[in-house]
mmCIF file of C-alpha atoms in Angstrom:
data_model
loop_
_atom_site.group_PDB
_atom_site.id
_atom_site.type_symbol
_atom_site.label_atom_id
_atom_site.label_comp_id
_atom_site.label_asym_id
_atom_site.label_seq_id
_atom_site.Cartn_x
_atom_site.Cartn_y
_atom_site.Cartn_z
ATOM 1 C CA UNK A 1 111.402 -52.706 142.876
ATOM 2 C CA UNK A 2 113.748 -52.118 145.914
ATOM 3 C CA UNK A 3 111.332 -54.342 148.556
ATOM 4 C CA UNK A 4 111.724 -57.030 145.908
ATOM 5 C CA UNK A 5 115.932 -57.366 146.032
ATOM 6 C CA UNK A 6 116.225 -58.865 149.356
ATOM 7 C CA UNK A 7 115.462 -62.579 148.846
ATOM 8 C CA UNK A 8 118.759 -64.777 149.914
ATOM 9 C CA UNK A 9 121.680 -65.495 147.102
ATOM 10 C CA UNK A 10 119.586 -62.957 144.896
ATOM 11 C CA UNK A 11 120.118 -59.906 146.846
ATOM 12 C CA UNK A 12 123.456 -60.283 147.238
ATOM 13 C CA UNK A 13 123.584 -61.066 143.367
ATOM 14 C CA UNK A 14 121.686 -58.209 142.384
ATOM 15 C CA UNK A 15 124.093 -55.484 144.648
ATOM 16 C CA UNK A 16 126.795 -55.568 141.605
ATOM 17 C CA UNK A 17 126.391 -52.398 140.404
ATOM 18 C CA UNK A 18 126.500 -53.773 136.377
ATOM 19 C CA UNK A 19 123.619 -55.719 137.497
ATOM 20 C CA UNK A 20 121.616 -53.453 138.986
ATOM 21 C CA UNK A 21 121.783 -51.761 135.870
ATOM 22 C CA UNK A 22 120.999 -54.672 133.850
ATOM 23 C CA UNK A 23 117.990 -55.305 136.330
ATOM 24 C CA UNK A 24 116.704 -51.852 135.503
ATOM 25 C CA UNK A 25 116.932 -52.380 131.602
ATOM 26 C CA UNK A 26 115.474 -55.769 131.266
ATOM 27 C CA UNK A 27 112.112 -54.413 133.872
ATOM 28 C CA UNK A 28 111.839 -51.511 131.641
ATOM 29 C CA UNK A 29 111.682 -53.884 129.045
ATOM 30 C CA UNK A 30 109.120 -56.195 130.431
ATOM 31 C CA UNK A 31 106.872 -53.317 131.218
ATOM 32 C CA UNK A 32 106.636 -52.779 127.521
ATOM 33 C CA UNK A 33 104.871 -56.116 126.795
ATOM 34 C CA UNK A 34 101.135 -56.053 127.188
ATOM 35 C CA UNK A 35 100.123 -58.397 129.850
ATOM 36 C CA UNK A 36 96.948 -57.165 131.250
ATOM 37 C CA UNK A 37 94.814 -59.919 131.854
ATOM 38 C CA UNK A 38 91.668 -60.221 131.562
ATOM 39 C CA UNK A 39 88.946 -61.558 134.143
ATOM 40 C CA UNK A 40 86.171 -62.024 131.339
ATOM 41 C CA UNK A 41 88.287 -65.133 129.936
ATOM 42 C CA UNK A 42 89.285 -66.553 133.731
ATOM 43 C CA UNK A 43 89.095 -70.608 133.636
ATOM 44 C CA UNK A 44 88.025 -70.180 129.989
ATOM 45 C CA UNK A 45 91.454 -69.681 128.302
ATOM 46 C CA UNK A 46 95.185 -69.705 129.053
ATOM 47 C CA UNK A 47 96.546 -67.785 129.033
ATOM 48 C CA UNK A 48 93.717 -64.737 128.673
ATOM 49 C CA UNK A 49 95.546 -62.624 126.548
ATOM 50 C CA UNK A 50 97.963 -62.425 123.538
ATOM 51 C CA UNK A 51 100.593 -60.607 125.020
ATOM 52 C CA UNK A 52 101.399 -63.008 127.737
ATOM 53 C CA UNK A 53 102.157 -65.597 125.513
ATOM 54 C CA UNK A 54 104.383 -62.734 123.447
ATOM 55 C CA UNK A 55 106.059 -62.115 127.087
ATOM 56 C CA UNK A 56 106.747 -65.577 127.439
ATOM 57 C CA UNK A 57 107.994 -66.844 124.410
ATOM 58 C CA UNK A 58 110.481 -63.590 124.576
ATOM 59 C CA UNK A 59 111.117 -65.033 127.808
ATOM 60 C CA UNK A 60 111.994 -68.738 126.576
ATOM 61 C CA UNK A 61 114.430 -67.197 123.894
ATOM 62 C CA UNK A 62 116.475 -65.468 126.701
ATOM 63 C CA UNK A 63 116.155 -68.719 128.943
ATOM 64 C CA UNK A 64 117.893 -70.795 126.312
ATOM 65 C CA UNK A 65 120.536 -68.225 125.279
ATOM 66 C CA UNK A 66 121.494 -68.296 128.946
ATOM 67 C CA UNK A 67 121.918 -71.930 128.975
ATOM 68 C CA UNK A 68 118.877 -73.492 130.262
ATOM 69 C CA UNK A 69 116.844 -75.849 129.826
ATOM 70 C CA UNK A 70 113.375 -74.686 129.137
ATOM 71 C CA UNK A 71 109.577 -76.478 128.755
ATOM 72 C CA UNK A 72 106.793 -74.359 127.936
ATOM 73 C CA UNK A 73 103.662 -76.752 127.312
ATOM 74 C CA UNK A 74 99.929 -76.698 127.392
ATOM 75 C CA UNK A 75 100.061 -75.619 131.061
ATOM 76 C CA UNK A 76 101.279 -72.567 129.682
ATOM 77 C CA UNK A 77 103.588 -72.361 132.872
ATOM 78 C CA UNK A 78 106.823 -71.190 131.384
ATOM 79 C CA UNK A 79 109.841 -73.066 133.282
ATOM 80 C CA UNK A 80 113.362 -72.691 133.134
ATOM 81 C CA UNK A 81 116.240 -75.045 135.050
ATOM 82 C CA UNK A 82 119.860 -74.044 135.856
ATOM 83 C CA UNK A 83 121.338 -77.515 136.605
ATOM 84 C CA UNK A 84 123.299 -77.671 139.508
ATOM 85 C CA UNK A 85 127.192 -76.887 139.598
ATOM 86 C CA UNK A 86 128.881 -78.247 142.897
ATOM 87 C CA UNK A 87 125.528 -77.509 145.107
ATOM 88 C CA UNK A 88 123.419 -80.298 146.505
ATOM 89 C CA UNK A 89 119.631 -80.061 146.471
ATOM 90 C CA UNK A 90 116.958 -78.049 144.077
ATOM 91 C CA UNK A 91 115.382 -74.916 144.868
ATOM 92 C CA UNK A 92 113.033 -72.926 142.992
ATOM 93 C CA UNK A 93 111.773 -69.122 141.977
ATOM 94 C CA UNK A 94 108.617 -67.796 140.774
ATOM 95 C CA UNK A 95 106.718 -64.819 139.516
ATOM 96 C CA UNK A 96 104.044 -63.869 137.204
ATOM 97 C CA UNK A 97 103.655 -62.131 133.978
ATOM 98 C CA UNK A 98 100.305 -60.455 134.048
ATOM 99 C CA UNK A 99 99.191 -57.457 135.146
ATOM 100 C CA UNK A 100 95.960 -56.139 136.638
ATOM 101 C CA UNK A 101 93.108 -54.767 134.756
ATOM 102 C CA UNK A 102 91.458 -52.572 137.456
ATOM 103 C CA UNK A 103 93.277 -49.926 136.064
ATOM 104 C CA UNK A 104 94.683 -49.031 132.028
ATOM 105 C CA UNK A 105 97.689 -51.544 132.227
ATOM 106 C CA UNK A 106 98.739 -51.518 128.221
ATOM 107 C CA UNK A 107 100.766 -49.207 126.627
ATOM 108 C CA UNK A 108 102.793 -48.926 129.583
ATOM 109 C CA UNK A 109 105.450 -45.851 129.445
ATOM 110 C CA UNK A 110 108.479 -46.503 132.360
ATOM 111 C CA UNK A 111 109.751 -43.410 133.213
ATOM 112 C CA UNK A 112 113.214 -43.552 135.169
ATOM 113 C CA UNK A 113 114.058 -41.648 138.033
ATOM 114 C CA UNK A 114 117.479 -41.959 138.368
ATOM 115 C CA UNK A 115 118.116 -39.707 141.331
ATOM 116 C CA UNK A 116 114.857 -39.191 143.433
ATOM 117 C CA UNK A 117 115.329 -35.711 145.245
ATOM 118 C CA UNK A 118 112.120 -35.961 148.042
ATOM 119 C CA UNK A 119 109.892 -33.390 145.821
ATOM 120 C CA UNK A 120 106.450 -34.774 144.400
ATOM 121 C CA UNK A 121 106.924 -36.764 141.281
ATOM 122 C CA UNK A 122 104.324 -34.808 138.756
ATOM 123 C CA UNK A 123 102.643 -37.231 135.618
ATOM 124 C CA UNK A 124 100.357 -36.748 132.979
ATOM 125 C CA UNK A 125 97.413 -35.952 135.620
ATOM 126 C CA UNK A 126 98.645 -37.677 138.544
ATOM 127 C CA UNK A 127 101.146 -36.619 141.240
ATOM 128 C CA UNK A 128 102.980 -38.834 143.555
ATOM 129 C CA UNK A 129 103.334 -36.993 146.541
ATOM 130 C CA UNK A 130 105.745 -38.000 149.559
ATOM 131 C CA UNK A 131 103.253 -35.740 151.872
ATOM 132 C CA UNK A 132 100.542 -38.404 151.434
ATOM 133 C CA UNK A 133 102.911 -41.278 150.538
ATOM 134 C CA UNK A 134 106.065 -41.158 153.044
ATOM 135 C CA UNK A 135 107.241 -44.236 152.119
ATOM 136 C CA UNK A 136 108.490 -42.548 149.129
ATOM 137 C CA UNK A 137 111.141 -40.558 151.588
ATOM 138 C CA UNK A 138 113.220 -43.733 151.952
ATOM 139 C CA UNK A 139 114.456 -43.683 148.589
ATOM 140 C CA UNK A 140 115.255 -40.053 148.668
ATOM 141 C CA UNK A 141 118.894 -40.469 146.177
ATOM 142 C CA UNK A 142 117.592 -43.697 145.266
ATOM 143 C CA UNK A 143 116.558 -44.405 141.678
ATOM 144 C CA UNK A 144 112.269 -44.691 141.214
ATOM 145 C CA UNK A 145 110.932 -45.985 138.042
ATOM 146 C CA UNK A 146 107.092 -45.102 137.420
ATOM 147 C CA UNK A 147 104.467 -45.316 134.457
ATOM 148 C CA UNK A 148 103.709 -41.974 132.666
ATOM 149 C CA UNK A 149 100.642 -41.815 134.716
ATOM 150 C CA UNK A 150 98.168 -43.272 132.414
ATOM 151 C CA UNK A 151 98.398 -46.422 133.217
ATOM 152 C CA UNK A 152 99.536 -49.175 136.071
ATOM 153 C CA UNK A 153 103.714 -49.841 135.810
ATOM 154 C CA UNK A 154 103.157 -53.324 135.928
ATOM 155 C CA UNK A 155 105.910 -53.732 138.828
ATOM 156 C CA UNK A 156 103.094 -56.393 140.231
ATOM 157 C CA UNK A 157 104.948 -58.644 138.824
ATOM 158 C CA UNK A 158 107.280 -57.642 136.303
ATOM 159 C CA UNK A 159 109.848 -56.554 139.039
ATOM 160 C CA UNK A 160 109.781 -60.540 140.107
ATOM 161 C CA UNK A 161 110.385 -61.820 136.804
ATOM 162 C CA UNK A 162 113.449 -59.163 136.311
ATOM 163 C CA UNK A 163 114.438 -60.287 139.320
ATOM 164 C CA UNK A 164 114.922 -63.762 138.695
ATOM 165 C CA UNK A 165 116.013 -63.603 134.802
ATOM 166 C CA UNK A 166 119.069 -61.050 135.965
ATOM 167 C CA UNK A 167 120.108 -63.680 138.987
ATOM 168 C CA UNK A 168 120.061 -66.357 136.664
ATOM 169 C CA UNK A 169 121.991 -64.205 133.911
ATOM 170 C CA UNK A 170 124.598 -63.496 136.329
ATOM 171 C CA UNK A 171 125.066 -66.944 137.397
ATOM 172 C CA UNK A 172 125.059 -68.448 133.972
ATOM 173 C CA UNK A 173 127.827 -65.642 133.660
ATOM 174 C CA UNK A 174 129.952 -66.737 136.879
ATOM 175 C CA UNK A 175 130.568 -70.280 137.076
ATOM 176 C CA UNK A 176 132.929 -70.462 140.193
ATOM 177 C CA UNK A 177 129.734 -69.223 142.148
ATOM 178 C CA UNK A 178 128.383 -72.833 143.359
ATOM 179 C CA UNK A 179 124.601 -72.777 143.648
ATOM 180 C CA UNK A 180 122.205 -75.970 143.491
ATOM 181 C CA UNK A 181 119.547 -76.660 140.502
ATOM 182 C CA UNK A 182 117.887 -73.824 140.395
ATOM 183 C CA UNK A 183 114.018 -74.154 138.971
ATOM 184 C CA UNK A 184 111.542 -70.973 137.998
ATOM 185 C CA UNK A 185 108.220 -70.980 136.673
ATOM 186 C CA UNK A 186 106.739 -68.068 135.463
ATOM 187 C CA UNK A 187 102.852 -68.474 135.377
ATOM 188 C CA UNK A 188 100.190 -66.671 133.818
ATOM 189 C CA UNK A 189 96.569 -64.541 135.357
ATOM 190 C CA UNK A 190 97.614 -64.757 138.556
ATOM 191 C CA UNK A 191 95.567 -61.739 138.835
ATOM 192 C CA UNK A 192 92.312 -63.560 137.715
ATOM 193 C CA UNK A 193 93.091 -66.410 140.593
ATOM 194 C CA UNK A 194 93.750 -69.013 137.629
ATOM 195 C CA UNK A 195 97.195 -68.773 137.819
ATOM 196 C CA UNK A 196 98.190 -71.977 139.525
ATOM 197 C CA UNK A 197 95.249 -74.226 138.278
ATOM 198 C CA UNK A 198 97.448 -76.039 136.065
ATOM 199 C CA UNK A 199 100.549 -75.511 137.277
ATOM 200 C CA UNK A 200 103.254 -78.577 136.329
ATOM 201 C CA UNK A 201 103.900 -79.943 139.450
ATOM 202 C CA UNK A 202 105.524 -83.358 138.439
ATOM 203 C CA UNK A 203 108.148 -81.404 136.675
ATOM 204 C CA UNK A 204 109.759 -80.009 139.705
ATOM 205 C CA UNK A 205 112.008 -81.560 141.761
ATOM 206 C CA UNK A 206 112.205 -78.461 144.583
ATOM 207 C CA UNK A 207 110.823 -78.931 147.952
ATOM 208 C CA UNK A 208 110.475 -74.970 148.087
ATOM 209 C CA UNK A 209 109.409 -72.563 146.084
ATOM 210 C CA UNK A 210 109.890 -68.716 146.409
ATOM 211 C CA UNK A 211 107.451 -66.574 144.790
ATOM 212 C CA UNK A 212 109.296 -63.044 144.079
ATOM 213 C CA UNK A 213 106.197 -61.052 144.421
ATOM 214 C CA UNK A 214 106.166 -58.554 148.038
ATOM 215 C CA UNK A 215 106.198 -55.527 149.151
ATOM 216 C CA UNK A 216 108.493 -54.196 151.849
ATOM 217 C CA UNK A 217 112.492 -54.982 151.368
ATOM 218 C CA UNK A 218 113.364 -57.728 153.999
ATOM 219 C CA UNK A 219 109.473 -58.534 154.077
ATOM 220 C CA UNK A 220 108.699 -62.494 153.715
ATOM 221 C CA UNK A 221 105.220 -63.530 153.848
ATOM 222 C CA UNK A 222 104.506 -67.386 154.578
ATOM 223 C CA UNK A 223 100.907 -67.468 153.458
ATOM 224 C CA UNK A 224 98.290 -66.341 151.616
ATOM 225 C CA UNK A 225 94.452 -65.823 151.169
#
C-alpha cells in the first residue's frame, strides 16, 4: 500500500498519523469482502460476482454517511461526488473492486505487520523472503500487511479504493481545507478487461481522472495496454 500514498492532495492527506491508521482499518476491511471475479461471466454479466455488488453497496452506505452524493445504476459503476467548497474546477479518482482469480482470492485473511524487522515473513506454506524480494528492505520499520498465504491480499485494488474513501473521509471531516468537486467511480472486473465497457461517462463533469491503482511510491504511469 505505501507506492499507492503518493498521489497529490491525497498523500499529504493520508500522512496524519489518525489517518493512516484509519487507512489501515478500512483496507483490512475491504480485503474481507469477496471480490474475485470471474473471467467465465466477462461481457456476460455485471458485475460477475455477488460479492462485488456486497462491496459496493457497503461502499454507497459509507459514501452517503460522509455526505455525498452517490448514483449507483445499471452501469454498475459506483460513483460518489464531494461538491466543491471554495475550489474551482472538478477532478476525479478511481479504483476497482475486484480481485484476480489466477490465484485463491476469497476468504482473504490480512495479517498486519506492524513493525517489519528485514527477516523473511513465514505463511501458511509460503515465505516472503527479502533475499529474493529486496524491495521488501525499504520498509524495514515500516508496517506490511499480507494475506495468510492462502490466498491473493487483494491490495490490486483494494489499497486504491482505501485510498480514496479515507481522503474523502478526512475532507468531509475538515471543512476549512478548500478542494474542488471531487468525483470517484469505483468500477467493477477490471481484471476480466470489462471494467470500463459501460462506464457513465455523461455523469462526470472532470476533465481528468486518476486511477489509484500503481506500483512504486512517486510512480505515475500515463498509459496503458
Amino acid at each position: 500500500m505505501t507506492g499507492l500514498y503518493n498521489h497529490g492532495w491525497i498523500c499529504g492527506i493520508i500522512h496524519d498519523m489518525e489517518y493512516k491508521e484509519a487507512l489501515c482499518s478500512r483496507f483490512i476491511r475491504y480485503t474481507a469482502f469477496d471480490t474475485m471475479s470471474d473471467q467465465s461471466l466477462a461481457g456476460k454479466v455485471r458485475p460477475t460476482t455477488e460479492g462485488q455488488e456486497k462491496m459496493f453497496l457497503a461502499l454507497s452506505d459509507e459514501m452517503r454517511k460522509l455526505g455525498l452524493e452517490v448514483y449507483y445504476g445499471e452501469e454498475k459503476v459506483l460513483m460518489g461526488v464531494l461538491e466543491g467548497n471554495g475550489a474551482e474546477g472538478s477532478v476525479a479518482f478511481m479504483a476497482h473492486v475486484d480481485t484476480a482469480s489466477d490465484v485463491p482470492g476469497n476468504g482473504v485473511k490480512a495479517n498486519l505487520i506492524r513493525s517489519y524487522d528485514g527477516s523473511p515473513i513465514v505463511l501458511d506454506g509460503v515465505t516472503i523472503d527479502p533475499a529474493e524480494d529486496p524491495d521488501l528492505l525499504k520498509y524495514v520499520g515500516s508496517g506490511i500487511i499480507t494475506s495468510d498465504g492462502n490466498t491473493l491480499l487483494g491490495s490490486d485494488d483494494k489499497a486504491g479504493v482505501a485510498i480514496i474513501m479515507t481522503a474523502l473521509s478526512y475532507l468531509s471531516e475538515h471543512k476549512e481545507i478548500r478542494h474542488p468537486r471531487v468525483e470517484v467511480f469505483f468500477a467493477p472486473d477490471e481484471e476480466t478487461g470489462t471494467g470500463a465497457d459501460r462506464f457513465p461517462y455523461e455523469r462526470m463533469r472532470s476533465s481528468v481522472c486518476y486511477t489509484i491503482d500503481g506500483e512504486a511510491e512517486g510512480e505515475i504511469e500515463a498509459e496503458c495496454f
